[in-house]
C-alpha cells in the first residue's frame, strides 16, 4: 500500500487569500479525516467523510472552511479569506471501516499566513 | 466530554534504557480504543500501538508495550531498549467504538510528550 499523500507540503499565503489542499488516502480506505495541528498541540478534528458523504464537522470548521470528497477518493480542504490564526499543519488521515478502524496519517500541509 | 491528558511535556531517556510515558483520559463510554502515535520531527505521524478497551490483556508491539488500567482511566506507554530513532513527539489518543464494531469517530489527542534519547 502506498501511504496517505498530501499536496502541497508547504503553503505560504497572504492574509485574505484562498488556499486549497489535497489529500489522497490509502486505496480502499473509505473513511477520510481532516485534522489541524498548531505548534505544541495535538491534532484537533475538523471533519470526516465516509465515501463521498461528509458525516461530521467540528465547530472548529468555520464558514470559511469547506471540504469535499466528490468521488469518494481524494479530498480537498479549502480555506477562504485566510487569517493569521489559520496558520497550522493540516493533517489528513484515512481508514477502512472495520473492527478497529485505525487511522493512518499523511505528512501534512503546513500553512503559513502572512 | 472526552479528554486526553498527557502530564509530561518532555521526557528524556538514555539509549538502551526503558522509559514510560503517561496518559490519562476521561470518558463515560465503556467501549473505546486507545492509541499511541509517534511524530518524529518534520515527519508524519505513525501508529505505535493500539488497545481495545474490552481487552484486559495489555497490547505489545516489539519494544513497545502499554499498561492499560481501565478503572483508573490510565494508558501508559513503555519503551524498552530505547533507540536514537525513538526520539519524537508521542501522542496518546482516544476514540469511541460503536456497538456494531465499526467506528465512526474522530480521534481525540493529548498535547503530546516530547521524548529525547541520549546516546
PDB file of C-alpha atoms in Angstrom:
ATOM      1  CA  UNK A   1       0.000   0.000   0.000  1.00  0.00           C
ATOM      2  CA  UNK A   2       1.169   3.497  -0.737  1.00  0.00           C
ATOM      3  CA  UNK A   3       0.502   5.750   2.201  1.00  0.00           C
ATOM      4  CA  UNK A   4      -1.673   8.811   2.556  1.00  0.00           C
ATOM      5  CA  UNK A   5      -0.308  11.663   0.460  1.00  0.00           C
ATOM      6  CA  UNK A   6      -0.951  15.381   0.770  1.00  0.00           C
ATOM      7  CA  UNK A   7      -0.242  18.257  -1.547  1.00  0.00           C
ATOM      8  CA  UNK A   8       1.269  20.777  -1.195  1.00  0.00           C
ATOM      9  CA  UNK A   9       3.570  20.052   1.720  1.00  0.00           C
ATOM     10  CA  UNK A  10       4.059  23.744   2.418  1.00  0.00           C
ATOM     11  CA  UNK A  11       1.962  26.781   1.556  1.00  0.00           C
ATOM     12  CA  UNK A  12       2.724  30.409   2.280  1.00  0.00           C
ATOM     13  CA  UNK A  13      -0.033  32.876   1.552  1.00  0.00           C
ATOM     14  CA  UNK A  14      -1.068  36.404   2.349  1.00  0.00           C
ATOM     15  CA  UNK A  15      -3.970  37.168   4.619  1.00  0.00           C
ATOM     16  CA  UNK A  16      -7.225  37.282   2.721  1.00  0.00           C
ATOM     17  CA  UNK A  17      -6.204  34.822   0.015  1.00  0.00           C
ATOM     18  CA  UNK A  18      -7.897  31.486  -0.614  1.00  0.00           C
ATOM     19  CA  UNK A  19      -5.967  28.227  -0.374  1.00  0.00           C
ATOM     20  CA  UNK A  20      -6.809  24.634  -1.265  1.00  0.00           C
ATOM     21  CA  UNK A  21      -5.161  21.462  -0.036  1.00  0.00           C
ATOM     22  CA  UNK A  22      -5.461  17.968  -1.427  1.00  0.00           C
ATOM     23  CA  UNK A  23      -5.378  14.602   0.291  1.00  0.00           C
ATOM     24  CA  UNK A  24      -5.116  11.204  -1.407  1.00  0.00           C
ATOM     25  CA  UNK A  25      -5.998   8.414   1.016  1.00  0.00           C
ATOM     26  CA  UNK A  26      -4.743   4.858   1.011  1.00  0.00           C
ATOM     27  CA  UNK A  27      -6.553   2.992  -1.742  1.00  0.00           C
ATOM     28  CA  UNK A  28      -9.562   1.006  -0.492  1.00  0.00           C
ATOM     29  CA  UNK A  29      -9.884   3.246   2.542  1.00  0.00           C
ATOM     30  CA  UNK A  30     -13.403   4.585   2.520  1.00  0.00           C
ATOM     31  CA  UNK A  31     -13.035   6.919   5.503  1.00  0.00           C
ATOM     32  CA  UNK A  32     -11.114  10.174   5.399  1.00  0.00           C
ATOM     33  CA  UNK A  33     -10.432  12.676   8.174  1.00  0.00           C
ATOM     34  CA  UNK A  34      -9.013  16.189   8.340  1.00  0.00           C
ATOM     35  CA  UNK A  35      -7.247  17.473  11.449  1.00  0.00           C
ATOM     36  CA  UNK A  36      -5.485  20.713  12.318  1.00  0.00           C
ATOM     37  CA  UNK A  37      -2.350  20.811  14.457  1.00  0.00           C
ATOM     38  CA  UNK A  38      -0.907  24.006  15.884  1.00  0.00           C
ATOM     39  CA  UNK A  39       2.532  24.295  17.420  1.00  0.00           C
ATOM     40  CA  UNK A  40       2.852  22.411  20.690  1.00  0.00           C
ATOM     41  CA  UNK A  41      -0.581  20.858  20.462  1.00  0.00           C
ATOM     42  CA  UNK A  42      -2.059  17.560  19.456  1.00  0.00           C
ATOM     43  CA  UNK A  43      -4.138  17.345  16.293  1.00  0.00           C
ATOM     44  CA  UNK A  44      -7.729  18.608  16.511  1.00  0.00           C
ATOM     45  CA  UNK A  45     -10.508  17.091  14.447  1.00  0.00           C
ATOM     46  CA  UNK A  46     -12.014  19.170  11.659  1.00  0.00           C
ATOM     47  CA  UNK A  47     -14.197  16.910   9.532  1.00  0.00           C
ATOM     48  CA  UNK A  48     -14.812  13.327   8.439  1.00  0.00           C
ATOM     49  CA  UNK A  49     -16.014  11.617   5.251  1.00  0.00           C
ATOM     50  CA  UNK A  50     -17.315   8.148   4.665  1.00  0.00           C
ATOM     51  CA  UNK A  51     -17.047   7.627   0.923  1.00  0.00           C
ATOM     52  CA  UNK A  52     -18.290  10.905  -0.569  1.00  0.00           C
ATOM     53  CA  UNK A  53     -20.560  11.839   2.337  1.00  0.00           C
ATOM     54  CA  UNK A  54     -19.353  14.385   4.868  1.00  0.00           C
ATOM     55  CA  UNK A  55     -20.713  12.882   8.072  1.00  0.00           C
ATOM     56  CA  UNK A  56     -19.270  15.045  10.782  1.00  0.00           C
ATOM     57  CA  UNK A  57     -17.897  18.568  11.165  1.00  0.00           C
ATOM     58  CA  UNK A  58     -16.214  20.130  14.154  1.00  0.00           C
ATOM     59  CA  UNK A  59     -17.217  23.552  15.402  1.00  0.00           C
ATOM     60  CA  UNK A  60     -13.606  24.479  14.548  1.00  0.00           C
ATOM     61  CA  UNK A  61     -14.647  24.318  10.904  1.00  0.00           C
ATOM     62  CA  UNK A  62     -15.868  27.877  10.397  1.00  0.00           C
ATOM     63  CA  UNK A  63     -17.835  29.070   7.386  1.00  0.00           C
ATOM     64  CA  UNK A  64     -14.565  29.946   5.681  1.00  0.00           C
ATOM     65  CA  UNK A  65     -13.609  26.275   5.569  1.00  0.00           C
ATOM     66  CA  UNK A  66     -15.079  23.790   3.141  1.00  0.00           C
ATOM     67  CA  UNK A  67     -14.142  20.208   2.415  1.00  0.00           C
ATOM     68  CA  UNK A  68     -15.172  17.897  -0.375  1.00  0.00           C
ATOM     69  CA  UNK A  69     -14.649  14.332  -1.437  1.00  0.00           C
ATOM     70  CA  UNK A  70     -16.525  14.258  -4.739  1.00  0.00           C
ATOM     71  CA  UNK A  71     -15.929  10.683  -5.854  1.00  0.00           C
ATOM     72  CA  UNK A  72     -15.131   9.088  -2.567  1.00  0.00           C
ATOM     73  CA  UNK A  73     -11.433   9.031  -3.334  1.00  0.00           C
ATOM     74  CA  UNK A  74      -9.284  12.152  -2.867  1.00  0.00           C
ATOM     75  CA  UNK A  75     -10.441  15.087  -0.767  1.00  0.00           C
ATOM     76  CA  UNK A  76      -9.856  18.824  -0.842  1.00  0.00           C
ATOM     77  CA  UNK A  77      -9.901  21.315   2.011  1.00  0.00           C
ATOM     78  CA  UNK A  78     -10.380  24.949   1.054  1.00  0.00           C
ATOM     79  CA  UNK A  79      -9.890  27.934   3.307  1.00  0.00           C
ATOM     80  CA  UNK A  80     -11.326  31.200   2.072  1.00  0.00           C
ATOM     81  CA  UNK A  81     -10.142  34.637   3.183  1.00  0.00           C
ATOM     82  CA  UNK A  82      -7.288  33.220   5.209  1.00  0.00           C
ATOM     83  CA  UNK A  83      -6.411  34.743   8.575  1.00  0.00           C
ATOM     84  CA  UNK A  84      -3.171  34.571  10.528  1.00  0.00           C
ATOM     85  CA  UNK A  85      -4.875  32.271  13.005  1.00  0.00           C
ATOM     86  CA  UNK A  86      -5.270  29.699  10.243  1.00  0.00           C
ATOM     87  CA  UNK A  87      -1.520  29.097  10.270  1.00  0.00           C
ATOM     88  CA  UNK A  88      -1.112  25.453  11.252  1.00  0.00           C
ATOM     89  CA  UNK A  89      -0.332  21.970   9.996  1.00  0.00           C
ATOM     90  CA  UNK A  90      -3.327  20.407   8.263  1.00  0.00           C
ATOM     91  CA  UNK A  91      -3.291  16.632   8.541  1.00  0.00           C
ATOM     92  CA  UNK A  92      -5.272  14.114   6.579  1.00  0.00           C
ATOM     93  CA  UNK A  93      -5.882  10.545   7.720  1.00  0.00           C
ATOM     94  CA  UNK A  94      -7.705   7.602   6.222  1.00  0.00           C
ATOM     95  CA  UNK A  95      -9.093   4.321   7.481  1.00  0.00           C
ATOM     96  CA  UNK A  96     -11.056   1.336   6.321  1.00  0.00           C
ATOM     97  CA  UNK A  97     -14.313   0.681   8.069  1.00  0.00           C
ATOM     98  CA  UNK A  98     -13.885  -2.361  10.217  1.00  0.00           C
ATOM     99  CA  UNK A  99     -13.372  -3.610  13.674  1.00  0.00           C
ATOM    100  CA  UNK A 100     -10.511  -1.364  14.642  1.00  0.00           C
ATOM    101  CA  UNK A 101     -10.765   1.368  12.026  1.00  0.00           C
ATOM    102  CA  UNK A 102      -7.210   2.517  12.614  1.00  0.00           C
ATOM    103  CA  UNK A 103      -6.395   5.887  11.092  1.00  0.00           C
ATOM    104  CA  UNK A 104      -3.226   6.342   9.052  1.00  0.00           C
ATOM    105  CA  UNK A 105      -1.883   9.848   8.633  1.00  0.00           C
ATOM    106  CA  UNK A 106      -0.350  11.747   5.751  1.00  0.00           C
ATOM    107  CA  UNK A 107       2.675  14.043   6.045  1.00  0.00           C
ATOM    108  CA  UNK A 108       0.520  17.149   6.387  1.00  0.00           C
ATOM    109  CA  UNK A 109       0.366  20.542   4.708  1.00  0.00           C
ATOM    110  CA  UNK A 110       1.993  23.346   6.655  1.00  0.00           C
ATOM    111  CA  UNK A 111       0.153  26.620   6.077  1.00  0.00           C
ATOM    112  CA  UNK A 112       1.721  29.974   6.899  1.00  0.00           C
ATOM    113  CA  UNK A 113      -0.472  33.043   6.592  1.00  0.00           C
ATOM    114  CA  UNK A 114       1.475  36.309   6.467  1.00  0.00           C
TER     115      UNK A 114
ATOM    116  CA  UNK B   1     -16.820  15.427  27.027  1.00  0.00           C
ATOM    117  CA  UNK B   2     -13.947  13.113  26.340  1.00  0.00           C
ATOM    118  CA  UNK B   3     -10.479  14.441  27.128  1.00  0.00           C
ATOM    119  CA  UNK B   4      -6.965  13.051  26.978  1.00  0.00           C
ATOM    120  CA  UNK B   5      -4.234  14.323  29.287  1.00  0.00           C
ATOM    121  CA  UNK B   6      -0.504  13.812  28.934  1.00  0.00           C
ATOM    122  CA  UNK B   7       1.088  15.291  32.034  1.00  0.00           C
ATOM    123  CA  UNK B   8       4.709  15.065  30.869  1.00  0.00           C
ATOM    124  CA  UNK B   9       5.505  17.716  28.241  1.00  0.00           C
ATOM    125  CA  UNK B  10       9.065  16.381  27.909  1.00  0.00           C
ATOM    126  CA  UNK B  11      10.912  13.226  28.848  1.00  0.00           C
ATOM    127  CA  UNK B  12      14.472  12.065  28.404  1.00  0.00           C
ATOM    128  CA  UNK B  13      15.959   8.578  28.363  1.00  0.00           C
ATOM    129  CA  UNK B  14      19.403   7.111  27.936  1.00  0.00           C
ATOM    130  CA  UNK B  15      19.912   4.897  24.931  1.00  0.00           C
ATOM    131  CA  UNK B  16      19.157   1.226  25.751  1.00  0.00           C
ATOM    132  CA  UNK B  17      17.204   2.198  28.870  1.00  0.00           C
ATOM    133  CA  UNK B  18      13.455   1.992  29.498  1.00  0.00           C
ATOM    134  CA  UNK B  19      11.072   4.926  29.674  1.00  0.00           C
ATOM    135  CA  UNK B  20       7.368   5.191  30.465  1.00  0.00           C
ATOM    136  CA  UNK B  21       5.094   7.888  29.073  1.00  0.00           C
ATOM    137  CA  UNK B  22       1.869   8.660  30.950  1.00  0.00           C
ATOM    138  CA  UNK B  23      -1.621   9.225  29.626  1.00  0.00           C
ATOM    139  CA  UNK B  24      -4.969   9.567  31.361  1.00  0.00           C
ATOM    140  CA  UNK B  25      -8.332  10.061  29.753  1.00  0.00           C
ATOM    141  CA  UNK B  26     -11.833  10.934  30.765  1.00  0.00           C
ATOM    142  CA  UNK B  27     -14.905   9.313  29.246  1.00  0.00           C
ATOM    143  CA  UNK B  28     -18.303   7.995  30.239  1.00  0.00           C
ATOM    144  CA  UNK B  29     -18.192   5.378  27.490  1.00  0.00           C
ATOM    145  CA  UNK B  30     -17.376   1.759  28.225  1.00  0.00           C
ATOM    146  CA  UNK B  31     -16.203   0.671  24.800  1.00  0.00           C
ATOM    147  CA  UNK B  32     -13.466   2.545  23.023  1.00  0.00           C
ATOM    148  CA  UNK B  33      -9.989   2.347  21.521  1.00  0.00           C
ATOM    149  CA  UNK B  34      -6.773   3.889  22.762  1.00  0.00           C
ATOM    150  CA  UNK B  35      -3.715   4.624  20.651  1.00  0.00           C
ATOM    151  CA  UNK B  36      -0.186   5.873  20.878  1.00  0.00           C
ATOM    152  CA  UNK B  37       1.113   7.734  17.842  1.00  0.00           C
ATOM    153  CA  UNK B  38       4.687   8.849  17.205  1.00  0.00           C
ATOM    154  CA  UNK B  39       5.515  12.036  15.301  1.00  0.00           C
ATOM    155  CA  UNK B  40       9.245  12.445  14.520  1.00  0.00           C
ATOM    156  CA  UNK B  41      10.481  15.969  13.783  1.00  0.00           C
ATOM    157  CA  UNK B  42       9.169  17.166  10.418  1.00  0.00           C
ATOM    158  CA  UNK B  43       7.861  13.729   9.634  1.00  0.00           C
ATOM    159  CA  UNK B  44       4.436  12.192   9.557  1.00  0.00           C
ATOM    160  CA  UNK B  45       2.553  10.652  12.419  1.00  0.00           C
ATOM    161  CA  UNK B  46       2.732   6.890  12.648  1.00  0.00           C
ATOM    162  CA  UNK B  47       0.834   4.415  14.779  1.00  0.00           C
ATOM    163  CA  UNK B  48       2.879   2.843  17.555  1.00  0.00           C
ATOM    164  CA  UNK B  49       0.354   0.688  19.366  1.00  0.00           C
ATOM    165  CA  UNK B  50      -3.378   0.186  19.786  1.00  0.00           C
ATOM    166  CA  UNK B  51      -5.525  -1.107  22.666  1.00  0.00           C
ATOM    167  CA  UNK B  52      -9.159  -2.152  22.640  1.00  0.00           C
ATOM    168  CA  UNK B  53     -10.861  -1.226  25.910  1.00  0.00           C
ATOM    169  CA  UNK B  54     -12.756  -4.522  26.104  1.00  0.00           C
ATOM    170  CA  UNK B  55      -9.491  -6.476  26.153  1.00  0.00           C
ATOM    171  CA  UNK B  56      -7.902  -6.919  29.550  1.00  0.00           C
ATOM    172  CA  UNK B  57      -4.585  -8.021  28.114  1.00  0.00           C
ATOM    173  CA  UNK B  58      -2.118  -5.203  27.541  1.00  0.00           C
ATOM    174  CA  UNK B  59      -1.043  -4.689  23.940  1.00  0.00           C
ATOM    175  CA  UNK B  60       2.595  -5.155  22.956  1.00  0.00           C
ATOM    176  CA  UNK B  61       4.489  -4.380  19.744  1.00  0.00           C
ATOM    177  CA  UNK B  62       8.136  -5.404  19.885  1.00  0.00           C
ATOM    178  CA  UNK B  63       9.853  -2.917  22.246  1.00  0.00           C
ATOM    179  CA  UNK B  64       6.608  -1.033  22.906  1.00  0.00           C
ATOM    180  CA  UNK B  65       4.018  -2.078  25.460  1.00  0.00           C
ATOM    181  CA  UNK B  66       1.173  -0.439  27.307  1.00  0.00           C
ATOM    182  CA  UNK B  67      -0.162  -0.561  30.823  1.00  0.00           C
ATOM    183  CA  UNK B  68      -3.919  -0.192  30.448  1.00  0.00           C
ATOM    184  CA  UNK B  69      -5.808   0.431  33.685  1.00  0.00           C
ATOM    185  CA  UNK B  70      -9.454   0.836  32.682  1.00  0.00           C
ATOM    186  CA  UNK B  71     -10.829   1.659  36.115  1.00  0.00           C
ATOM    187  CA  UNK B  72      -8.190   4.325  36.625  1.00  0.00           C
ATOM    188  CA  UNK B  73      -8.567   5.518  33.015  1.00  0.00           C
ATOM    189  CA  UNK B  74      -4.836   5.295  32.556  1.00  0.00           C
ATOM    190  CA  UNK B  75      -2.930   4.217  29.447  1.00  0.00           C
ATOM    191  CA  UNK B  76       0.841   4.461  29.732  1.00  0.00           C
ATOM    192  CA  UNK B  77       3.410   3.539  27.068  1.00  0.00           C
ATOM    193  CA  UNK B  78       6.614   1.729  27.950  1.00  0.00           C
ATOM    194  CA  UNK B  79       9.525   1.818  25.535  1.00  0.00           C
ATOM    195  CA  UNK B  80      12.201  -0.762  26.272  1.00  0.00           C
ATOM    196  CA  UNK B  81      15.781  -0.716  24.987  1.00  0.00           C
ATOM    197  CA  UNK B  82      15.361   2.874  23.769  1.00  0.00           C
ATOM    198  CA  UNK B  83      16.979   3.745  20.461  1.00  0.00           C
ATOM    199  CA  UNK B  84      18.004   7.075  18.971  1.00  0.00           C
ATOM    200  CA  UNK B  85      15.252   6.683  16.398  1.00  0.00           C
ATOM    201  CA  UNK B  86      12.645   6.696  19.160  1.00  0.00           C
ATOM    202  CA  UNK B  87      13.175  10.425  19.670  1.00  0.00           C
ATOM    203  CA  UNK B  88       9.879  12.083  18.707  1.00  0.00           C
ATOM    204  CA  UNK B  89       6.635  13.582  19.958  1.00  0.00           C
ATOM    205  CA  UNK B  90       4.362  10.884  21.307  1.00  0.00           C
ATOM    206  CA  UNK B  91       0.626  11.431  21.292  1.00  0.00           C
ATOM    207  CA  UNK B  92      -1.941   9.464  23.223  1.00  0.00           C
ATOM    208  CA  UNK B  93      -5.332   9.312  21.510  1.00  0.00           C
ATOM    209  CA  UNK B  94      -8.826   8.005  22.216  1.00  0.00           C
ATOM    210  CA  UNK B  95     -11.757   7.068  20.031  1.00  0.00           C
ATOM    211  CA  UNK B  96     -15.203   5.742  20.808  1.00  0.00           C
ATOM    212  CA  UNK B  97     -16.212   2.352  19.407  1.00  0.00           C
ATOM    213  CA  UNK B  98     -19.771   1.880  18.193  1.00  0.00           C
ATOM    214  CA  UNK B  99     -21.788  -1.117  19.239  1.00  0.00           C
ATOM    215  CA  UNK B 100     -21.698  -2.512  15.732  1.00  0.00           C
ATOM    216  CA  UNK B 101     -17.917  -2.840  15.713  1.00  0.00           C
ATOM    217  CA  UNK B 102     -17.180  -0.186  13.159  1.00  0.00           C
ATOM    218  CA  UNK B 103     -16.221   3.181  14.482  1.00  0.00           C
ATOM    219  CA  UNK B 104     -17.382   6.483  13.145  1.00  0.00           C
ATOM    220  CA  UNK B 105     -15.490   8.688  15.497  1.00  0.00           C
ATOM    221  CA  UNK B 106     -12.660  11.101  15.264  1.00  0.00           C
ATOM    222  CA  UNK B 107      -9.541  10.718  17.373  1.00  0.00           C
ATOM    223  CA  UNK B 108      -9.140  12.879  20.461  1.00  0.00           C
ATOM    224  CA  UNK B 109      -5.493  13.614  21.145  1.00  0.00           C
ATOM    225  CA  UNK B 110      -3.490  14.694  24.146  1.00  0.00           C
ATOM    226  CA  UNK B 111      -0.980  17.529  23.852  1.00  0.00           C
ATOM    227  CA  UNK B 112       1.920  15.156  23.452  1.00  0.00           C
ATOM    228  CA  UNK B 113       5.170  14.253  25.190  1.00  0.00           C
ATOM    229  CA  UNK B 114       8.477  15.119  23.584  1.00  0.00           C
ATOM    230  CA  UNK B 115      10.892  12.240  24.072  1.00  0.00           C
ATOM    231  CA  UNK B 116      14.635  12.791  23.791  1.00  0.00           C
ATOM    232  CA  UNK B 117      17.078   9.873  23.627  1.00  0.00           C
ATOM    233  CA  UNK B 118      20.617  10.478  24.825  1.00  0.00           C
ATOM    234  CA  UNK B 119      23.454   8.443  23.275  1.00  0.00           C
TER     235      UNK B 119
END
